[in-house]
Short mmCIF file of C-alpha atoms in Angstrom, two decimals:
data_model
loop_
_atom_site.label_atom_id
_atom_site.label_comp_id
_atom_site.label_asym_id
_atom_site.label_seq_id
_atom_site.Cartn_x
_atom_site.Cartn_y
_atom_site.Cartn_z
CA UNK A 1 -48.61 339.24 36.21
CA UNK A 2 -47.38 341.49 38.91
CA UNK A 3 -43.78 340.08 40.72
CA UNK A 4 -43.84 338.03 43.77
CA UNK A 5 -43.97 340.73 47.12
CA UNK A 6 -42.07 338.37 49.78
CA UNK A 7 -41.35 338.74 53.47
CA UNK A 8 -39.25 336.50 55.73
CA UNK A 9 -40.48 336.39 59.05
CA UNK A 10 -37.51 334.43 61.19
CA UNK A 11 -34.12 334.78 63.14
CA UNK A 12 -30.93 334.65 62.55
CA UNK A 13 -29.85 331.58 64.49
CA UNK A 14 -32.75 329.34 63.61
CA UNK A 15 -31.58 326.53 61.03
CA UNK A 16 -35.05 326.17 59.22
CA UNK A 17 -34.93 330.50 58.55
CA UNK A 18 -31.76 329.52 57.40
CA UNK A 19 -32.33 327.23 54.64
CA UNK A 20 -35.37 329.50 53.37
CA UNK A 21 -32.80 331.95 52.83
CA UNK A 22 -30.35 330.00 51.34
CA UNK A 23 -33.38 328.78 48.96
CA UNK A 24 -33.74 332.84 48.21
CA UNK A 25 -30.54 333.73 47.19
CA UNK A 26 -30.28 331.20 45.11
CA UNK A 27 -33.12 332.02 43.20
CA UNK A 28 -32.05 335.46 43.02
CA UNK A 29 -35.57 336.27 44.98
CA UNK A 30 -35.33 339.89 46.17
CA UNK A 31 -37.20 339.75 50.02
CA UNK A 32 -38.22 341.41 53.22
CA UNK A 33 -36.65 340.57 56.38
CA UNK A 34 -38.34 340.55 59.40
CA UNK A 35 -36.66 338.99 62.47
CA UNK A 36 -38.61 337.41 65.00
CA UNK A 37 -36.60 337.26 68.55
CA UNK A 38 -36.42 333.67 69.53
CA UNK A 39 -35.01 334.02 72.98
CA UNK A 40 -35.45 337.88 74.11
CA UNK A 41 -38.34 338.17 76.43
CA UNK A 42 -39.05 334.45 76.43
CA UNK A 43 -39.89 334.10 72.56
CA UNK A 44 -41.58 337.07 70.40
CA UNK A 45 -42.62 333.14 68.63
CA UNK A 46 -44.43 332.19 71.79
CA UNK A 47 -46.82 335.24 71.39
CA UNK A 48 -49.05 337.69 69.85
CA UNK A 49 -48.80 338.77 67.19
CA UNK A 50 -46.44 336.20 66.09
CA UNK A 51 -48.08 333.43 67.46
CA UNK A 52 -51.27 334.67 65.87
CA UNK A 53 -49.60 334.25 62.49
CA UNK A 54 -48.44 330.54 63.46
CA UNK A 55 -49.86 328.68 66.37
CA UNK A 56 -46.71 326.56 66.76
CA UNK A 57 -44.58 329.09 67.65
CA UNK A 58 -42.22 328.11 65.11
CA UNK A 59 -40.06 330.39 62.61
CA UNK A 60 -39.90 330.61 59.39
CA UNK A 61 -42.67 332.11 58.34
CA UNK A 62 -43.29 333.37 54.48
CA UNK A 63 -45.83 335.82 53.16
CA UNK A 64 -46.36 335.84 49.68
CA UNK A 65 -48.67 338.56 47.41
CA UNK A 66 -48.35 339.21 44.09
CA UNK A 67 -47.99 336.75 41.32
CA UNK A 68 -50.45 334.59 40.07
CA UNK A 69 -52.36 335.43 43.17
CA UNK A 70 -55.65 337.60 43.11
CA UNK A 71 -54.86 341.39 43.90
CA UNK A 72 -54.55 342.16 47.37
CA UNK A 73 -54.18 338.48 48.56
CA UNK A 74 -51.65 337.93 50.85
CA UNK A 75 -50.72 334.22 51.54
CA UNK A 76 -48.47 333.22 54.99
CA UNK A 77 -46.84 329.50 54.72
CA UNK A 78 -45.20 328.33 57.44
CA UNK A 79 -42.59 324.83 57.32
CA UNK A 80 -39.26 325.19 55.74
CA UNK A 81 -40.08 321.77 53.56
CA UNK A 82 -43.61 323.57 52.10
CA UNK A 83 -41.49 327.00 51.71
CA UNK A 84 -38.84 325.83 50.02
CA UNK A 85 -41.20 323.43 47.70
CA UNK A 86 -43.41 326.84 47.19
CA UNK A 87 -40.39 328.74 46.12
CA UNK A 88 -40.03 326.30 42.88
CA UNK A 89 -43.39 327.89 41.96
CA UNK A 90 -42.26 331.48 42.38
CA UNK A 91 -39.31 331.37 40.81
CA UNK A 92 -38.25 327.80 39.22
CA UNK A 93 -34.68 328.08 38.45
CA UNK A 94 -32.96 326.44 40.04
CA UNK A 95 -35.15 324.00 41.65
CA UNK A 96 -34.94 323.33 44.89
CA UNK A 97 -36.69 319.88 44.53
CA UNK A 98 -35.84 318.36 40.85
CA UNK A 99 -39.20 317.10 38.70
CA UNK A 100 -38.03 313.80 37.94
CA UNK A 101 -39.49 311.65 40.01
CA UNK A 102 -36.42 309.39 41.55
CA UNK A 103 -34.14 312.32 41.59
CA UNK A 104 -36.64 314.08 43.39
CA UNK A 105 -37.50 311.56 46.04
CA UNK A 106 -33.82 311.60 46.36
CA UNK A 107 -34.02 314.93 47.75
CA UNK A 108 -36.56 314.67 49.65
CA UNK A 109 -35.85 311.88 51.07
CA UNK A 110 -31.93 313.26 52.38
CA UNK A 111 -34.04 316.85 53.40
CA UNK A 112 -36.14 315.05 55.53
CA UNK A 113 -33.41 313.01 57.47
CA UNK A 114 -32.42 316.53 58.57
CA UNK A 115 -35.57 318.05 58.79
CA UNK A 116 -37.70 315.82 60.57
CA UNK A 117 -34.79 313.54 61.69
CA UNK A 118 -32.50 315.77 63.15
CA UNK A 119 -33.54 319.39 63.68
CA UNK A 120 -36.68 318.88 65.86
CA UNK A 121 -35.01 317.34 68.17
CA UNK A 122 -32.49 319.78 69.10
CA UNK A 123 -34.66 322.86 69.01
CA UNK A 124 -34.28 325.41 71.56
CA UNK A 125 -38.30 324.37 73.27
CA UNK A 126 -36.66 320.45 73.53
CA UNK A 127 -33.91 321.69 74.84
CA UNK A 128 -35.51 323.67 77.13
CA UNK A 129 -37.92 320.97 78.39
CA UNK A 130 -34.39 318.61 78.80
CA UNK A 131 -32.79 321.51 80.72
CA UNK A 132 -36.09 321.16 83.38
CA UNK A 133 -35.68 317.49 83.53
CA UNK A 134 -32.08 317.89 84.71
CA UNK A 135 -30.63 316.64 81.61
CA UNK A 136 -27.62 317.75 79.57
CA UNK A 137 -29.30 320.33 76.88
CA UNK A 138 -25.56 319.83 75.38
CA UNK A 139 -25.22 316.25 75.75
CA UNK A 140 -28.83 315.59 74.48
CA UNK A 141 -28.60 317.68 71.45
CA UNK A 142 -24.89 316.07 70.45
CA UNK A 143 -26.55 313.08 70.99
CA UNK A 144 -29.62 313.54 68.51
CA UNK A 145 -27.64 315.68 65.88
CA UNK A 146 -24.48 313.18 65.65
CA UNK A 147 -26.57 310.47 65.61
CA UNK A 148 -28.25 312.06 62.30
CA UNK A 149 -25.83 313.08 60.54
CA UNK A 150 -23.56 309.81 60.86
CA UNK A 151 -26.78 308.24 58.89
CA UNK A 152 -26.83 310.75 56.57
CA UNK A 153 -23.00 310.56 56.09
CA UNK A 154 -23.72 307.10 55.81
CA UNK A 155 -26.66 307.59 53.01
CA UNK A 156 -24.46 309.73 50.77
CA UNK A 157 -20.94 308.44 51.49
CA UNK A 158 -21.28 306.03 47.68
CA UNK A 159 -22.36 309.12 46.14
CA UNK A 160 -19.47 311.69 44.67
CA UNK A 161 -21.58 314.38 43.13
CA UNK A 162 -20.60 317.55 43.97
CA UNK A 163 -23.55 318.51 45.92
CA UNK A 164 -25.87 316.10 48.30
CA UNK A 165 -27.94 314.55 45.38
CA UNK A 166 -26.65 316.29 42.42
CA UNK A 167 -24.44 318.45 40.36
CA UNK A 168 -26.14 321.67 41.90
CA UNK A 169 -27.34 322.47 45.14
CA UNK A 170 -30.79 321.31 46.61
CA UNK A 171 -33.13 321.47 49.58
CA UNK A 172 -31.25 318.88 51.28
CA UNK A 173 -27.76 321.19 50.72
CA UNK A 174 -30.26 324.12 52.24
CA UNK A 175 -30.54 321.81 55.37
CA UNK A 176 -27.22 320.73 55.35
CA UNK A 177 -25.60 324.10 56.31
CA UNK A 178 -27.24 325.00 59.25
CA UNK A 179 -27.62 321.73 60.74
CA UNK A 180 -23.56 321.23 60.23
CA UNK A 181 -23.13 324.79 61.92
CA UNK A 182 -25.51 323.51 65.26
CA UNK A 183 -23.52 320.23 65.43
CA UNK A 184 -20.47 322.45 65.86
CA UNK A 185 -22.16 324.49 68.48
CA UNK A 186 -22.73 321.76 70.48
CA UNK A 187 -19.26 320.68 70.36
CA UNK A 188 -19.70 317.97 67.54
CA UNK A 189 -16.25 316.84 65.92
CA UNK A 190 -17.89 317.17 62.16
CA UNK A 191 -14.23 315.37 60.95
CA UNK A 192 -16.29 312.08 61.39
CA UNK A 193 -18.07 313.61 58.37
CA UNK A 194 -16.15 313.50 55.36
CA UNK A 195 -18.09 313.59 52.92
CA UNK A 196 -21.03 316.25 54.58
CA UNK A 197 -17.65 318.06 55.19
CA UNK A 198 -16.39 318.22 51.61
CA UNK A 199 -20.64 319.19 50.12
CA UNK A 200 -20.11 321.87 53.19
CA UNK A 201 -17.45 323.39 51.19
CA UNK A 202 -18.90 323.21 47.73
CA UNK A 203 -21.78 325.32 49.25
CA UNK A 204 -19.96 327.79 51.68
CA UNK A 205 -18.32 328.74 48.27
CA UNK A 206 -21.52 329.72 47.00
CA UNK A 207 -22.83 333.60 46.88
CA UNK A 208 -26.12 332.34 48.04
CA UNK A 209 -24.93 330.24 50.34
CA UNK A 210 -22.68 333.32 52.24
CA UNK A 211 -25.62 335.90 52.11
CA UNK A 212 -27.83 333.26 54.12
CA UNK A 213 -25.40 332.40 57.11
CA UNK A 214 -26.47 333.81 60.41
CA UNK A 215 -24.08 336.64 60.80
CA UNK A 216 -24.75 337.76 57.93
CA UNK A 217 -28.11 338.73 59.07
CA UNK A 218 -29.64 342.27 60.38
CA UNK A 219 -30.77 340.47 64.01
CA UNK A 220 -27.36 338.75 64.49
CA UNK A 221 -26.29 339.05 67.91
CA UNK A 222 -22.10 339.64 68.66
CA UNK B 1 -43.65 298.82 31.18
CA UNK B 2 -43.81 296.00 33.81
CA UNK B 3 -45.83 296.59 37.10
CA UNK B 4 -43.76 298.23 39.70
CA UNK B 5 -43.50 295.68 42.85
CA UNK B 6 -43.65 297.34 46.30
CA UNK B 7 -42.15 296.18 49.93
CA UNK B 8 -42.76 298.07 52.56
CA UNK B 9 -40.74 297.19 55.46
CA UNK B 10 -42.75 299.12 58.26
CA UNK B 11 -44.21 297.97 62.15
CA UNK B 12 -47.65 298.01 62.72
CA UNK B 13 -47.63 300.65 65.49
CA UNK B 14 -45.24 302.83 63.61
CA UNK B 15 -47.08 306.21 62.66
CA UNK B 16 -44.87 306.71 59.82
CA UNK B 17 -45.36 303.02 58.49
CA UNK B 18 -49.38 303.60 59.02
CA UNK B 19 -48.99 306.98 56.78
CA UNK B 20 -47.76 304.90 54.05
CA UNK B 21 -49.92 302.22 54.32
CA UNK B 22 -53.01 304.69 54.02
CA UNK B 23 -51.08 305.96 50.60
CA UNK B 24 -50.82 302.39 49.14
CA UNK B 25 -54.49 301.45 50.04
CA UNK B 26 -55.89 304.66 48.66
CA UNK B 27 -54.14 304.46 45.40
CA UNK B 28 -55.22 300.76 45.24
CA UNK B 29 -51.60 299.21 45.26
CA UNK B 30 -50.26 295.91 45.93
CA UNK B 31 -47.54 295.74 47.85
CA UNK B 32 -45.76 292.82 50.09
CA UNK B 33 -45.72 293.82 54.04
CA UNK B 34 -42.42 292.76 56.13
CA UNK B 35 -42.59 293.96 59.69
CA UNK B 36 -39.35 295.31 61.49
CA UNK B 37 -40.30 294.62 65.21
CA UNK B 38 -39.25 298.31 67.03
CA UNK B 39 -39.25 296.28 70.65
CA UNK B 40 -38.58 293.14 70.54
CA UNK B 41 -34.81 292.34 71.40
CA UNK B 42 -33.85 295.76 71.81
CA UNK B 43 -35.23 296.96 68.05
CA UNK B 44 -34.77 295.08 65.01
CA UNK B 45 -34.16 298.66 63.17
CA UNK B 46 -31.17 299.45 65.65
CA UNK B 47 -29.33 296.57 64.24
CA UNK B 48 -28.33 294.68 61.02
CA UNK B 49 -29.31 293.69 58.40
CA UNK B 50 -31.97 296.54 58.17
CA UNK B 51 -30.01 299.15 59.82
CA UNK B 52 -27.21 298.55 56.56
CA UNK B 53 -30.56 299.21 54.66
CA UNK B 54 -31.55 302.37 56.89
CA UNK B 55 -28.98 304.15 58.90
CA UNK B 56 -31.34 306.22 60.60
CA UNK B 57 -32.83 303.35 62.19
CA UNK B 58 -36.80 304.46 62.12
CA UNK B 59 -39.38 302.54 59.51
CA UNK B 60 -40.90 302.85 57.16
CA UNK B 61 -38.28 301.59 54.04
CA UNK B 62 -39.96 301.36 50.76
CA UNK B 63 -38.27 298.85 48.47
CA UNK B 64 -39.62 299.97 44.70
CA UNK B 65 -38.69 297.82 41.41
CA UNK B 66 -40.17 297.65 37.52
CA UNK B 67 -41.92 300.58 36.55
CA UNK B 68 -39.65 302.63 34.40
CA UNK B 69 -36.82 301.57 36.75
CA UNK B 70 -34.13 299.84 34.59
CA UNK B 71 -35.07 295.80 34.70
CA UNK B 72 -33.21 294.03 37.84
CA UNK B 73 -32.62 297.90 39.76
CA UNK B 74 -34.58 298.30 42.92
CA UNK B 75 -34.66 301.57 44.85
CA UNK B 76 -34.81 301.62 48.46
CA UNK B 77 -36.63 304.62 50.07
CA UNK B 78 -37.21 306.05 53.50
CA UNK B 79 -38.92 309.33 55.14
CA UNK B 80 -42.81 308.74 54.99
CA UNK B 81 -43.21 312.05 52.88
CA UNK B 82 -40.59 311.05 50.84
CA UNK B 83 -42.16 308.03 49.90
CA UNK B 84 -45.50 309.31 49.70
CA UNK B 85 -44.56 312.09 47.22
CA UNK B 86 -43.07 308.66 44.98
CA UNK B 87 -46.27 307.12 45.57
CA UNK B 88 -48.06 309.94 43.01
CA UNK B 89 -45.38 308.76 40.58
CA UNK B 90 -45.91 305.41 40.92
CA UNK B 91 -49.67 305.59 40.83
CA UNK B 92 -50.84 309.46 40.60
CA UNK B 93 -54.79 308.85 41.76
CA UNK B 94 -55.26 310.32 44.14
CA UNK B 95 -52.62 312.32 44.74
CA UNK B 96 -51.22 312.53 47.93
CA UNK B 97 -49.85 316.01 47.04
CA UNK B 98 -51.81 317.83 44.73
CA UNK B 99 -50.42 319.06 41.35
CA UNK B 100 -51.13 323.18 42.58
CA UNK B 101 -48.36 325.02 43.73
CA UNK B 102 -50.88 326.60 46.08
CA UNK B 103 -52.94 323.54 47.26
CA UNK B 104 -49.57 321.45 47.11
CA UNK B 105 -48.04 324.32 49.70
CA UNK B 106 -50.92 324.22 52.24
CA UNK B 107 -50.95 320.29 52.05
CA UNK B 108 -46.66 319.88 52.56
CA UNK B 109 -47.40 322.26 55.36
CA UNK B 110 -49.88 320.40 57.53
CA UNK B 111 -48.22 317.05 56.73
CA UNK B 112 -45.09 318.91 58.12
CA UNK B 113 -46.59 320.25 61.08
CA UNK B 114 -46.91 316.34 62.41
CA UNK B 115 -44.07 315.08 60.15
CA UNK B 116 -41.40 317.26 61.51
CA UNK B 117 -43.84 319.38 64.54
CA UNK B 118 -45.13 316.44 66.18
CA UNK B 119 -44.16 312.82 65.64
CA UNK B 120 -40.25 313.09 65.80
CA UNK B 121 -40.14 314.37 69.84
CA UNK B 122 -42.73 311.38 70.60
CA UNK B 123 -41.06 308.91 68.68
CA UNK B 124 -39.78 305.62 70.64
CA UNK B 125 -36.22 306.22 70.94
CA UNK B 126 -36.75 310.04 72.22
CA UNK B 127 -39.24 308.67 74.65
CA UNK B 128 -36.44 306.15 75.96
CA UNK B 129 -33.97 309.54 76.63
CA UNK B 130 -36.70 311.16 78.71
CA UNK B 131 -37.18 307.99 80.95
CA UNK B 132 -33.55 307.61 80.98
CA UNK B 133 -33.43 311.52 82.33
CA UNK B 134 -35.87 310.36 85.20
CA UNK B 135 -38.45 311.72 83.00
CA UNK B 136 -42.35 311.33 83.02
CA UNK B 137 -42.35 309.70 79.24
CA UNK B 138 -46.29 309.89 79.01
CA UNK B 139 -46.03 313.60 79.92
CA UNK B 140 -43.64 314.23 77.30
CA UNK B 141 -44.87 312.49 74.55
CA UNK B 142 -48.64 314.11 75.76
CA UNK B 143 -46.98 317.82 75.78
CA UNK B 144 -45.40 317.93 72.29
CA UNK B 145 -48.63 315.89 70.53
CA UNK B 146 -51.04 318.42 72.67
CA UNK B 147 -49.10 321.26 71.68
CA UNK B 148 -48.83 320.53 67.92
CA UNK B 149 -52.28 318.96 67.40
CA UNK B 150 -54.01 322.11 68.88
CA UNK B 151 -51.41 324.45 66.75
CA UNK B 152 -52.71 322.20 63.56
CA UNK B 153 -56.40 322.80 64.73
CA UNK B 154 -55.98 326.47 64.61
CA UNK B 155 -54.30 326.02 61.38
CA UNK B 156 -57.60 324.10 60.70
CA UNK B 157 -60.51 325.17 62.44
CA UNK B 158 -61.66 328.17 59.50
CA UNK B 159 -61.31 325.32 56.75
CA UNK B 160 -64.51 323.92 56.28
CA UNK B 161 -63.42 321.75 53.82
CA UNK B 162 -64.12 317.21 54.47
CA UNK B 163 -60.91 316.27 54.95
CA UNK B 164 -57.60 318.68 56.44
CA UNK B 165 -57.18 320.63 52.64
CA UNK B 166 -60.33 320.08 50.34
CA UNK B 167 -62.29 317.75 49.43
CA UNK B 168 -60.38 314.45 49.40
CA UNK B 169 -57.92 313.06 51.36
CA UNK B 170 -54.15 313.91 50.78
CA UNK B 171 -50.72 313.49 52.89
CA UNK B 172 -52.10 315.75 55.57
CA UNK B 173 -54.74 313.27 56.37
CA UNK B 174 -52.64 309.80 56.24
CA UNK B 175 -50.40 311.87 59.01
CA UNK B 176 -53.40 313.01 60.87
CA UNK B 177 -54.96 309.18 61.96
CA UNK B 178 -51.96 308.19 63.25
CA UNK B 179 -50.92 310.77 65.42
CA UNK B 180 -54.53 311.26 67.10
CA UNK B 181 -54.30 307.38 68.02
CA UNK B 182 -50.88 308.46 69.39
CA UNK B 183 -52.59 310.97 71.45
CA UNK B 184 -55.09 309.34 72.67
CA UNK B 185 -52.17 306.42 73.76
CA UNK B 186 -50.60 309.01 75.88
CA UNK B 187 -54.19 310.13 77.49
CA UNK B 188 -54.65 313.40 75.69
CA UNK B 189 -58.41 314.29 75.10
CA UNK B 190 -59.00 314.85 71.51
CA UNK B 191 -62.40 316.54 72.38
CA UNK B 192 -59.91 319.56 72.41
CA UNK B 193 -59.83 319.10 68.62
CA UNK B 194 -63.12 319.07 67.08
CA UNK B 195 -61.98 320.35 63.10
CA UNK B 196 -59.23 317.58 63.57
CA UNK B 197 -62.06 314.44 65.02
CA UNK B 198 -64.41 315.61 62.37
CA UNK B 199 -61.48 314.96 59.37
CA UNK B 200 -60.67 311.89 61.38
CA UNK B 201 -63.96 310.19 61.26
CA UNK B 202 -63.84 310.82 57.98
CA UNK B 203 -61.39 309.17 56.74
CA UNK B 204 -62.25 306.22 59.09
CA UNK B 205 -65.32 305.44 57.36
CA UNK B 206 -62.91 304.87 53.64
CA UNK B 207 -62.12 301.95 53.23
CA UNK B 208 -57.71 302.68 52.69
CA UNK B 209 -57.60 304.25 56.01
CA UNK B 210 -59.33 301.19 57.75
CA UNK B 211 -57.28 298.73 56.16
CA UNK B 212 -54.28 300.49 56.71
CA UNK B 213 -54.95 300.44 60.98
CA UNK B 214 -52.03 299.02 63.17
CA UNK B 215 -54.76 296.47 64.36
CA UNK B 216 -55.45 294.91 60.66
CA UNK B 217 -51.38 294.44 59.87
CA UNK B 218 -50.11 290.75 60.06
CA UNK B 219 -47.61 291.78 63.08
CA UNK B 220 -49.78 293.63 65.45
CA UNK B 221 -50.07 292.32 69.11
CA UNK B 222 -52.82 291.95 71.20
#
């Protein structure tokens, strides 16, 4: 079998291109970059040939060729969730979403709060759309993003494992980061988070977890 | 191994709650039904006792014991895809997610596209915000559901396969009922989606998905 030839399509600042990263380092998957401007020109997401690629306008974006795929195939898979989950084929260790069945529903349960609890809500076309109805982009995405994580706070605070379901770092801790580093941007007081606080830490401490923080990437604006 | 006993604490108009419903019925399982009214008195999920059960405050909660669960334990579980990926634990035929890394990935990544893409920025308590704004709720909720469902019908339209990702129905599809009858609530034609109507009639003709309509649950309204 030939390796796995991967490119990133996403930007620096966007939480779900975030936690596909973190999800590469991890697995010590070697990748292509490609940034894809979210706010220059009104979106390089909002059209061709981007938008081509993914009619919702929506980073990340993975292509995939190589593998146990037929020569010359080149796959594009769109959704952080479906990324991530593909990643655990490409390279399994460590998993991003554990086999066993409970632990696993564990994870996905605590990814999703983020992921379809949290994040869409505060994405820069809501927040747009707000902006035109005269609200508070600020306000609204506090709103939605404290609300969230409070539960989530809530859903882990009897757990002490070192990570958000675990002894090592999942999907969920993938989410985690980035949506911890919007709530701050929007003027959040993430104190009221102790425990999301302390799994924060465990991660930022992590190789992987450094080489997939914004800044750290080639599009990142001063 | 005993039987594994199922509660699913859901509303009948709840897209999320009819996803899961369309999971039990196709893998044949009993369950017990205990509606969580989402209007009356201001939202029985805002408050206690189920909010203590889900801090998120959305349905569905699946309530799982027996099984290879130790006797007298019972697991509570929330996020639709979370529980639906439990569900092919529980009971793996059909499988909501298929067992392919590569059919799994396309499947995770249309049942994200309306887990994460659509549903969350129509959902009831997002709608309230945008009135609250002065906003045209209908508008909003028909914007976002437009924009995703004709996003997923590109996604679709050179599939030719019976239901959203081969030949029987998966996740993809228990998302895809609910959020056309969504769209059709807010006055969006669906004639705009011919790939997605065709998959849709479909699975209205099978038996799980007809049973598992808001109109057939013991708490729907007139």
């Amino acid at each position: 079998m030939t390796p796995y030839t991967l490119t990133l399509q996403g930007y620096w600042r966007s939480s779900a291109s975030w936690r596909v990263r973190v999800a590469l380092h991890l697995k010590g998957l070697d990748y292509r970059y490609e940034a894809v401007h979210l706010v220059r020109d009104g979106g390089e997401h909002l059209k061709d040939p981007y938008l081509q690629l993914n009619p919702m306008g929506q980073v990340p974006l993975l292509r995939v060729s190589g593998g146990d795929l037929p020569a010359g195939e080149e796959r594009l898979l769109t959704q952080s969730v479906a990324i991530m989950d593909l990643l655990d084929h490409v390279a399994p260790s460590p998993l991003m979403f554990p086999r066993e069945p409970w632990a696993r529903a564990r994870v996905l349960q605590l990814t999703e709060v983020i992921n379809s609890g949290i994040q869409p809500l505060q994405n820069l076309s809501v927040l747009r759309r707000v902006g035109e109805l005269g609200g508070d982009r600020e306000a609204w995405a506090a709103e939605f993003i404290g609300r969230g994580l409070a539960a989530l706070e809530r859903l882990c605070a009897a757990d002490a494992s070192p990570f958000l379901a675990g002894d090592a770092p999942t999907a969920a801790d993938a989410c985690l980061a980035p949506q911890l580093y919007n709530a701050r941007r929007y003027g959040l007081d993430v104190g009221r988070f102790p425990r999301l606080r302390a799994v924060e830490e465990r991660c930022a401490a992590l190789d992987a977890f450094e080489r997939a923080r914004p800044e750290r990437q080639p599009d990142a604006a001063p």
